[in-house]
Coordinates of C-alpha atoms and ligand atoms in Angstrom, one line a residue:
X1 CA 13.3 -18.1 8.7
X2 CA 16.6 -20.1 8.2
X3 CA 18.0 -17.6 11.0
X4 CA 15.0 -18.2 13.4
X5 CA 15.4 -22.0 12.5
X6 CA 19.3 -21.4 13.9
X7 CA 18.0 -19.6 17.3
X8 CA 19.4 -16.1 15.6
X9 CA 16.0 -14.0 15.0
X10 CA 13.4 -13.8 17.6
X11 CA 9.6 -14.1 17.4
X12 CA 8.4 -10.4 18.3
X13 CA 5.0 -10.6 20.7
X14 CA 3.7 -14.6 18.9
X15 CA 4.1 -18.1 19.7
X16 CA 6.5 -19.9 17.5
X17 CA 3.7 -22.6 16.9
X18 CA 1.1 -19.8 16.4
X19 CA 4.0 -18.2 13.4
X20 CA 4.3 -22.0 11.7
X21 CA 0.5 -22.6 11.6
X22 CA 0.3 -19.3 9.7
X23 CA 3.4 -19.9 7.7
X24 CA 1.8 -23.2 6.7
X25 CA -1.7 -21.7 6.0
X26 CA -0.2 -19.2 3.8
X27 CA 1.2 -22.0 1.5
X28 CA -2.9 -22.9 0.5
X29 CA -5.2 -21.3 -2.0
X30 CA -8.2 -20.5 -0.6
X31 CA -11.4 -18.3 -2.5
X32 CA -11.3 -14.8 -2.7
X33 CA -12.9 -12.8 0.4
X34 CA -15.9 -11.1 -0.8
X35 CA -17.1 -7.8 0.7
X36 CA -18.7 -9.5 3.9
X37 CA -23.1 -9.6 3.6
X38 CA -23.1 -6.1 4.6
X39 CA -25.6 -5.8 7.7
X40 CA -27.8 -2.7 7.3
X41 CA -25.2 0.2 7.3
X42 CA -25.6 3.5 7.1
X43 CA -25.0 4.2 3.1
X44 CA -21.6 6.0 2.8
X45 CA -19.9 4.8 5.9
X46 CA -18.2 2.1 7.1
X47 CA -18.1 1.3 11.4
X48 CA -14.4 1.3 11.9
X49 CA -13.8 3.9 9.4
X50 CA -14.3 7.8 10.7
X51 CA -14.5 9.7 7.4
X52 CA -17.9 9.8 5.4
X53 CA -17.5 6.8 2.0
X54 CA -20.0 8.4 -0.7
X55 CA -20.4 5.5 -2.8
X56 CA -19.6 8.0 -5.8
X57 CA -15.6 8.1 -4.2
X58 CA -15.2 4.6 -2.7
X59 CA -16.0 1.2 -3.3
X60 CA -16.4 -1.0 0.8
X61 CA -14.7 -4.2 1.1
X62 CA -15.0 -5.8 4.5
X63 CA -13.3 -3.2 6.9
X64 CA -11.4 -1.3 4.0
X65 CA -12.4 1.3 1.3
X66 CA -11.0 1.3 -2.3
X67 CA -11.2 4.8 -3.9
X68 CA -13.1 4.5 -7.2
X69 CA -10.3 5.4 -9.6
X70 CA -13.1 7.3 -11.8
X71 CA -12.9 10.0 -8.9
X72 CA -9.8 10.7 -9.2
X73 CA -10.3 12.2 -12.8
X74 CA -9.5 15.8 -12.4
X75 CA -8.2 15.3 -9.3
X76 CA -4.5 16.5 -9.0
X77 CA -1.1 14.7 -8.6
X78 CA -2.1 14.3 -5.1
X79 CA -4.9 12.5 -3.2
X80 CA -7.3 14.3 -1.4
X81 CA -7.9 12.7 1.9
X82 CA -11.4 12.6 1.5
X83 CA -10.9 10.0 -1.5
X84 CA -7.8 8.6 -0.3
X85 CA -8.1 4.3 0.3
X86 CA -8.6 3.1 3.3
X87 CA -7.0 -0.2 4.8
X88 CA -7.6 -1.2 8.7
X89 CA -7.0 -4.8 9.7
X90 CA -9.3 -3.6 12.2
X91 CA -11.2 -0.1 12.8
X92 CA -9.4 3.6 13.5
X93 CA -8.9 4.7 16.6
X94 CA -9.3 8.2 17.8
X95 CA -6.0 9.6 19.4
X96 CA -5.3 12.5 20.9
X97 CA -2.4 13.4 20.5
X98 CA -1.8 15.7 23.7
X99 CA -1.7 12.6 26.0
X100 CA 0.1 10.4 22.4
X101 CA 3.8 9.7 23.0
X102 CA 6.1 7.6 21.0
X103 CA 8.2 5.4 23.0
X104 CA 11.6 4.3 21.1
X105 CA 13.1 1.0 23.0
X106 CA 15.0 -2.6 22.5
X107 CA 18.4 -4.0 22.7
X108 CA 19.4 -2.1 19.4
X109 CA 19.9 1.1 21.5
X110 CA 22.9 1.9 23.6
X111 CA 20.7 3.2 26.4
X112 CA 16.7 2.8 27.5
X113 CA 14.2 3.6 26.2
X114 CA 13.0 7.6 25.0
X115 CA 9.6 9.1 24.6
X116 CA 9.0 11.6 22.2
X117 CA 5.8 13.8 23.1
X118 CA 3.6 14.6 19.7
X119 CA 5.3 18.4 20.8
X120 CA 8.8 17.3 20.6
X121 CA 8.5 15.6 17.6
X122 CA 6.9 18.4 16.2
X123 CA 10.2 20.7 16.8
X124 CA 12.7 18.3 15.3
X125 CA 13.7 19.2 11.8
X126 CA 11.0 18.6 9.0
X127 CA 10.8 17.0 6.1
X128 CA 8.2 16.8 3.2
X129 CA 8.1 14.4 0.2
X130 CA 5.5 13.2 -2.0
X131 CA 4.9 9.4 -1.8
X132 CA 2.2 6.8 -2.8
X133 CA 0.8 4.2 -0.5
X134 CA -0.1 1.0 -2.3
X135 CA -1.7 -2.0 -0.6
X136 CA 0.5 -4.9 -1.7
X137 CA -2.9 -6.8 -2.6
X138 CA -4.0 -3.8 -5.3
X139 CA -5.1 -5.5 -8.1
X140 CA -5.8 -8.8 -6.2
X141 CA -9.7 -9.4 -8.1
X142 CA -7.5 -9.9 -11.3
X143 CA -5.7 -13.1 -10.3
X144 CA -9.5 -14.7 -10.6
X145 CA -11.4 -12.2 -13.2
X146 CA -8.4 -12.8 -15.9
X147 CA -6.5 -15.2 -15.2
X148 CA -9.0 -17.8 -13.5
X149 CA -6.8 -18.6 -10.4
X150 CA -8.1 -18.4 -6.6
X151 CA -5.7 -16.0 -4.0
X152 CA -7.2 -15.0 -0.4
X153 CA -7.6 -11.5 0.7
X154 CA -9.7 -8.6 -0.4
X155 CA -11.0 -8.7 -3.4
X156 CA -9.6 -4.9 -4.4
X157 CA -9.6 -3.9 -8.2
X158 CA -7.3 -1.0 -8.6
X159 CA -7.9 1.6 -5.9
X160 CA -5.6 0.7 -3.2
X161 CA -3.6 3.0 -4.0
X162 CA -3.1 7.1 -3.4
X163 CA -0.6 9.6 -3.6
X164 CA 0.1 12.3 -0.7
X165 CA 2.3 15.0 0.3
X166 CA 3.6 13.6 3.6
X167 CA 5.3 16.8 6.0
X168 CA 7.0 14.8 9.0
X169 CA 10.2 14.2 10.8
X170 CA 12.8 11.7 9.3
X171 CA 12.9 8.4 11.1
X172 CA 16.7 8.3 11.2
X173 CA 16.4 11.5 13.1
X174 CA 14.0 10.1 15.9
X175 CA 16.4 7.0 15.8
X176 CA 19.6 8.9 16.4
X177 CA 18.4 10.7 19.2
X178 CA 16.9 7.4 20.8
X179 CA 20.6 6.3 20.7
X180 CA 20.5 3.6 17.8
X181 CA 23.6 1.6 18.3
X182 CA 25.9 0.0 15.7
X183 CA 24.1 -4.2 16.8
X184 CA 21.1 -2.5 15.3
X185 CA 19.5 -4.8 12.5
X186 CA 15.4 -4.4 12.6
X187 CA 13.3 -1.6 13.7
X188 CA 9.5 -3.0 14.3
X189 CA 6.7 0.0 14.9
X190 CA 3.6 -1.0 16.1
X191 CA 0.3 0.5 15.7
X192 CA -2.0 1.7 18.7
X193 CA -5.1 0.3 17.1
X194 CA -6.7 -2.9 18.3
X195 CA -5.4 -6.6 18.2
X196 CA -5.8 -8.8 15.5
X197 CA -7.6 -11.9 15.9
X198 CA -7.1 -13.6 12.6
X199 CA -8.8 -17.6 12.6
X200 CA -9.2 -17.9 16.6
X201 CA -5.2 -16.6 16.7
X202 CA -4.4 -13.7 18.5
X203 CA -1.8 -12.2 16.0
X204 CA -1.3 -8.9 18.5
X205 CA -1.3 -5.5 17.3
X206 CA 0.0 -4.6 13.6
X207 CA 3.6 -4.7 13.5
X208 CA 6.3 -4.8 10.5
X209 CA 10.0 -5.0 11.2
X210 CA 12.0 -3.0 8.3
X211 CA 15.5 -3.6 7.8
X212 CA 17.8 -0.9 9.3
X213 CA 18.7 0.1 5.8
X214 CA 15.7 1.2 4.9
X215 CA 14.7 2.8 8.3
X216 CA 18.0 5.0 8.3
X217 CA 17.3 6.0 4.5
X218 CA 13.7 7.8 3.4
X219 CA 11.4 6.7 6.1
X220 CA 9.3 9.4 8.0
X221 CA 7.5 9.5 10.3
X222 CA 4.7 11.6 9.4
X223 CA 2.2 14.2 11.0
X224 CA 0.7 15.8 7.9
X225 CA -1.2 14.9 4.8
X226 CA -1.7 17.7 2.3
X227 CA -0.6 20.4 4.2
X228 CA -2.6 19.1 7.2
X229 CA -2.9 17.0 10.2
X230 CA -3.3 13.7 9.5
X231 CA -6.7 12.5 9.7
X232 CA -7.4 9.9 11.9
X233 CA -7.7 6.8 9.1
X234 CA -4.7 7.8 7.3
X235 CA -2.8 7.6 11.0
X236 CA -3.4 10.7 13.2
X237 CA -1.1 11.4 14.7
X238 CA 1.7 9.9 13.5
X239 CA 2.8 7.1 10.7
X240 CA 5.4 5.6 9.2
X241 CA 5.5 6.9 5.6
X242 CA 7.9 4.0 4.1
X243 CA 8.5 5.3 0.3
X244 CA 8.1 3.0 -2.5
X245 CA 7.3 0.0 -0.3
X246 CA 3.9 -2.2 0.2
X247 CA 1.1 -0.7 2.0
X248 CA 1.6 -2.4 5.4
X249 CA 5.2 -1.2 5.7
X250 CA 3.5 2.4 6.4
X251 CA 2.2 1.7 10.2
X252 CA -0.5 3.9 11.6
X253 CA -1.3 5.1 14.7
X254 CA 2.2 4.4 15.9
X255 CA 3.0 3.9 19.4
X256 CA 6.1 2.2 20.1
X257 CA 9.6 1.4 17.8
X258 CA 11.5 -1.4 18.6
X259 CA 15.3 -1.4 17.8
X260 CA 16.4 -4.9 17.9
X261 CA 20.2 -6.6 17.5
X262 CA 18.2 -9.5 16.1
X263 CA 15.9 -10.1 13.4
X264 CA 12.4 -10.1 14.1
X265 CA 9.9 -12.0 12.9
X266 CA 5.7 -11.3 13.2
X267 CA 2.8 -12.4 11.1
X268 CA 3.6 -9.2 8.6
X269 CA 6.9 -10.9 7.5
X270 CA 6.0 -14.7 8.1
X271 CA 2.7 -15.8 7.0
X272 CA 1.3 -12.3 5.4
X273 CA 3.3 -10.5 2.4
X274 CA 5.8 -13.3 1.0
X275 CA 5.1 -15.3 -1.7
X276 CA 4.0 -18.5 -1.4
X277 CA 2.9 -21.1 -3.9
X278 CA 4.1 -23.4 -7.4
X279 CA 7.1 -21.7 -8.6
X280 CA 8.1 -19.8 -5.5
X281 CA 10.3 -20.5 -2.5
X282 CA 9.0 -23.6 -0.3
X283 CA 8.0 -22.2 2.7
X284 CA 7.6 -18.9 1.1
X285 CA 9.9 -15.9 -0.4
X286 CA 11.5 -13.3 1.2
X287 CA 9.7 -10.8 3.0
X288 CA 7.8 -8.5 0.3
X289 CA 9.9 -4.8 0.1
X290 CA 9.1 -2.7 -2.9
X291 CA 5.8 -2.3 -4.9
X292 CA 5.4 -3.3 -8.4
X293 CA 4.4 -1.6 -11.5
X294 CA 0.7 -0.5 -12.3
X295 CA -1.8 1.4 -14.4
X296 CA -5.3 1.9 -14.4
X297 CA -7.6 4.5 -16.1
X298 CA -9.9 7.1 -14.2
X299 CA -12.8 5.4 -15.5
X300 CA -15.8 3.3 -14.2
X301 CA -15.8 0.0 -15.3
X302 CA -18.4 -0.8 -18.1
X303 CA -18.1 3.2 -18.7
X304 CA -20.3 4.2 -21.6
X305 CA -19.1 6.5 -24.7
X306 CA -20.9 7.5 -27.7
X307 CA -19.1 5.8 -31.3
X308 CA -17.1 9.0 -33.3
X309 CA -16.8 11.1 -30.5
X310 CA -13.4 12.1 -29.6
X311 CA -12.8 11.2 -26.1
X312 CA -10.0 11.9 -24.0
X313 CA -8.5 9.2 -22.1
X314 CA -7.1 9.7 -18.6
X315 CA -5.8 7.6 -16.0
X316 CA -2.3 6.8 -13.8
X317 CA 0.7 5.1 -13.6
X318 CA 3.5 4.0 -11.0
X319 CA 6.4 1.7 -10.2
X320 CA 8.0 0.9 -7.0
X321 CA 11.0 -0.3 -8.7
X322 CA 12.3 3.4 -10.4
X323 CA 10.0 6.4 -12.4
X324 CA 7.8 5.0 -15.0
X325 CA 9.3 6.0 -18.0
X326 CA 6.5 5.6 -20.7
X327 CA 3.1 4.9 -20.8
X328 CA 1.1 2.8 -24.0
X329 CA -2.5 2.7 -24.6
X330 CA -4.5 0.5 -26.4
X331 CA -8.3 0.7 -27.7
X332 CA -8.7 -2.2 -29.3
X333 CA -8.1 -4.8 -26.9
X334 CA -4.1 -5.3 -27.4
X335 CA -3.6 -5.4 -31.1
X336 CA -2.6 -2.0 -31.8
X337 CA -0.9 0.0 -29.0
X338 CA 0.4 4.4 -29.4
X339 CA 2.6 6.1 -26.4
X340 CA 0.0 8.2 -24.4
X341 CA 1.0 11.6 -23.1
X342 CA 2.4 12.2 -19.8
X343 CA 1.4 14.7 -17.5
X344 CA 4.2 14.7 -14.6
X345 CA 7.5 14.5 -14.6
X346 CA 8.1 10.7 -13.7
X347 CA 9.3 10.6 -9.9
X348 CA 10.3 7.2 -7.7
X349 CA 8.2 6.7 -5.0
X350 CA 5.5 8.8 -6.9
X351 CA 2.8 8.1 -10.1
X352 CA 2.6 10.2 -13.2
X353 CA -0.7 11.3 -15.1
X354 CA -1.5 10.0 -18.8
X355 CA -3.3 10.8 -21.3
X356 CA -4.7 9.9 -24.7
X357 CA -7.3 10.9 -27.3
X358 CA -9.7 8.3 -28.4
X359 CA -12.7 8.4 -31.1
X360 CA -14.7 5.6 -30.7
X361 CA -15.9 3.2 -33.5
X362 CA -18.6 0.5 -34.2
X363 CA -21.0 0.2 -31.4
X364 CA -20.0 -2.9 -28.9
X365 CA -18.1 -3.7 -27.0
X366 CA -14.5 -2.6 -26.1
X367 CA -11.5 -3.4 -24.1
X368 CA -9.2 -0.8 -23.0
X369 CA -5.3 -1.6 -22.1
X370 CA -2.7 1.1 -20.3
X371 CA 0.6 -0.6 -20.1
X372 CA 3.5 1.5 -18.3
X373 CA 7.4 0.2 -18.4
X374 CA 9.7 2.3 -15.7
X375 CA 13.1 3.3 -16.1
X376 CA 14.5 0.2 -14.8
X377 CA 13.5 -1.1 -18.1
X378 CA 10.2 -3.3 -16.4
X379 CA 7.2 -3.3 -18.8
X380 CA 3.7 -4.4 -16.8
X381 CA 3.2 -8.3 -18.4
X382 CA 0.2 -10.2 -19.8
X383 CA 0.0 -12.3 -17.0
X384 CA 1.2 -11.9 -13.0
X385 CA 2.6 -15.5 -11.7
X386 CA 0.2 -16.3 -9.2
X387 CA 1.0 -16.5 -5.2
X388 CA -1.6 -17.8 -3.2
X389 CA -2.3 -14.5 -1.3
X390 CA -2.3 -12.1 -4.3
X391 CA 0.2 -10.0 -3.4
X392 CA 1.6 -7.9 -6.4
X393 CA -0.6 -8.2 -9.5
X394 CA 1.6 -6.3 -12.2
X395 CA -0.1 -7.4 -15.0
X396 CA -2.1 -5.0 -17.8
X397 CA -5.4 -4.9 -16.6
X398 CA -8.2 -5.5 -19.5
X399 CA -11.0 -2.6 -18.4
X400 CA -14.4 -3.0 -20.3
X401 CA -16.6 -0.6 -22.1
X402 CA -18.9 -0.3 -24.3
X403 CA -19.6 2.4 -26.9
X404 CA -23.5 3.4 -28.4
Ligands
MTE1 N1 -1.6 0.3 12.6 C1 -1.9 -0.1 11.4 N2 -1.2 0.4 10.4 C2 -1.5 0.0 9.1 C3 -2.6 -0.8 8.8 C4 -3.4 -1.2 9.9 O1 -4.4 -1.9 9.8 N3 -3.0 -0.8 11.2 N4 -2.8 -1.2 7.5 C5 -1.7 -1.2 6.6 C6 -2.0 -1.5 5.3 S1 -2.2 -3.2 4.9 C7 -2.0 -0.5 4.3 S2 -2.2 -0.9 2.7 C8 -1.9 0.9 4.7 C9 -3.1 1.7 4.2 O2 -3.0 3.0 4.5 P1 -4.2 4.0 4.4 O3 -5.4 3.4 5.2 O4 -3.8 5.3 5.0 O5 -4.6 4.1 3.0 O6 -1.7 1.1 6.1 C10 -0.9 0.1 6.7 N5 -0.7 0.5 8.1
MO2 MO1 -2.2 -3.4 2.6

């Protein structure tokens, strides 16, 4: 922002008034977004959303679906598309990918602009690597449900979130052959799906511009989930797979990749994902990068277990910041805590699988804790400092049962 103040980053496809309102907006608390008065839907799906949503796998809220972290129980290390979360600021759009071409352009490059067919990308050298993608609001409903403050967005509980073997071709690679040139600093993909209107403004379609660094280092850009095409929610045909950062770094439906030798600026890195609020930055913090650390059970909220049965205890756990190192559980609320056991080796960009045997005592009610610390020595906290768009609730999440 100071550089756009000083005329040296440019506004990418907005007004500059248009970025201030929403910079200014941002700075306000306003109620959570509850899942909108649903008008009679088909049960199990969703308008903008192609893939059936069984109400057993996925909670809807608004146009997104949250997977129901109680399916992933037996589930492996990776996410099965048909359970993997869904996030569209809009609705998916069907691509084909014969007549889909990627179009590389801007003043970073030392020549035009180059198209890459969905064929030619598909001959460059492949990569694979498993990676989450985690919607920087995940755990948003918790900034109001335990700590009693108010954040905007949806109103997600855990389930943003899943983990995928991504097979695609390294953005660096695409880059180097587009000729990226050494004035190079941003690189902004933008999504084929529809324009967001956001309040009467027309924000344009959904961009995020990532720091050279980052785009020359892990990105990919990726044509297959799980050993198969993407489908078209998670992307089809091609995204950006953008390891250990927040959700909306990972662009869908990619059309276009501006290289710019100037920063760029759009509602992703203005008004959306900073924080704003008491205690950060006036005017906001810098642009959000990696995720944070997390945990959550593969169980249903309010789950029911029968007292002095032994039970075993599953759920996950995963850092942007470095490999989760160790997991604790605790059973009775937060007094007494023992290291649960883990079931993958800890990976960064990745989660690991816990668990922990439990035999439950006095009928009641209980509270069950998972608290993960990662190798950068992090531990998840009591309490998340609250930004007014609840953006990266770390915090150890109090999940409710009750034992007969
Ligand atoms: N083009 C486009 N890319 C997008 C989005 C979108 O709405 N349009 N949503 C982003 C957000 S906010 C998240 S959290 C992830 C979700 O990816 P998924 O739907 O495959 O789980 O995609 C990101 N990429
Ligand atoms: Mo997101």
């Amino acid at each position: 922002m100071r550089q756009w103040a000083a005329g040296r980053a440019r506004s990418a496809g907005i007004g500059r008034r248009d970025l201030l309102r929403l910079v200014a907006a941002a700075s306000v608390s306003v109620p959570l977004v509850q899942a909108a008065a649903a008008p009679a839907l088909a049960a199990g799906s969703l308008p903008g959303v192609v893939k059936p949503l069984p109400p057993e796998l996925f909670t809807v809220r608004g146009t997104n679906a949250e997977t129901n972290f109680a399916a992933l129980r037996g589930t492996g290390l990776l996410t099965p598309a048909d359970r993997f979360f869904v996030r569209n600021h809009t609705s998916t759009p069907v691509i084909d990918e014969a007549s889909w071409k990627l179009t590389v352009w801007g003043d970073g490059l030392t020549g035009g602009p180059v198209d890459f067919s969905y064929a030619a990308l598909r001959a460059l050298p492949a990569t694979s690597r498993t990676a989450f993608v985690e919607c920087a609001g995940n755990g948003r409903s918790f900034f109001a449900s335990q700590q009693g403050q108010q954040v905007s967005g949806t109103a997600w509980t855990l389930g943003a979130i899943g983990t995928a073997r991504w097979r695609g071709v390294r953005l660096a690679e695409v880059l180097r052959r587009a000729g990226i040139g050494p004035r190079a600093v941003d690189v902004l993909p933008r999504g084929l799906d529809a324009e967001v209107v956001s309040d009467g403004t027309n924000l344009g379609r959904v961009r995020r511009p990532l720091p050279v660094a980052k785009a020359l280092d892990d990105v990919l850009l990726a044509y297959e989930m799980n050993g198969e095409p993407l489908p078209p929610d998670h992307g089809s045909p091609v995204r950006l797979i953008v390891p250990s950062w927040i959700g909306i770094a990972n662009i869908k439906w990619v059309g276009d990749i501006e290289v710019s030798a100037q920063p760029l600026l759009t509602p992703w890195n203005t008004g959306l994902y900073r924080l704003f609020g008491p205690g950060h930055p006036d005017g906001g913090g810098a642009p959000l990068t990696r995720q944070t650390l997390k945990s959550a059970f593969e169980l249903a909220p309010g789950a029911v277990f029968p007292a002095g049965r032994r039970q075993l205890l599953t759920g996950r756990s995963w850092s942007g910041g470095a490999p989760v190192r160790s997991v604790e559980v605790s059973t009775d609320g937060g007094a007494r805590w023992r290291p649960a056991r883990l079931r993958d080796e800890p990976r960064s960009g990745s989660w690991v699988r816990w668990s922990a045997d439990w035999v439950p005592g006095a009928p009641g009610a209980a509270v069950l804790l998972a608290r993960a610390t990662d190798r950068s020595g992090r531990s998840q906290p009591v309490t998340t400092a609250h930004n007014t768009q609840g953006y990266l609730f770390d915090a150890v999440v109090r999940h409710p049962v009750t034992v007969v």
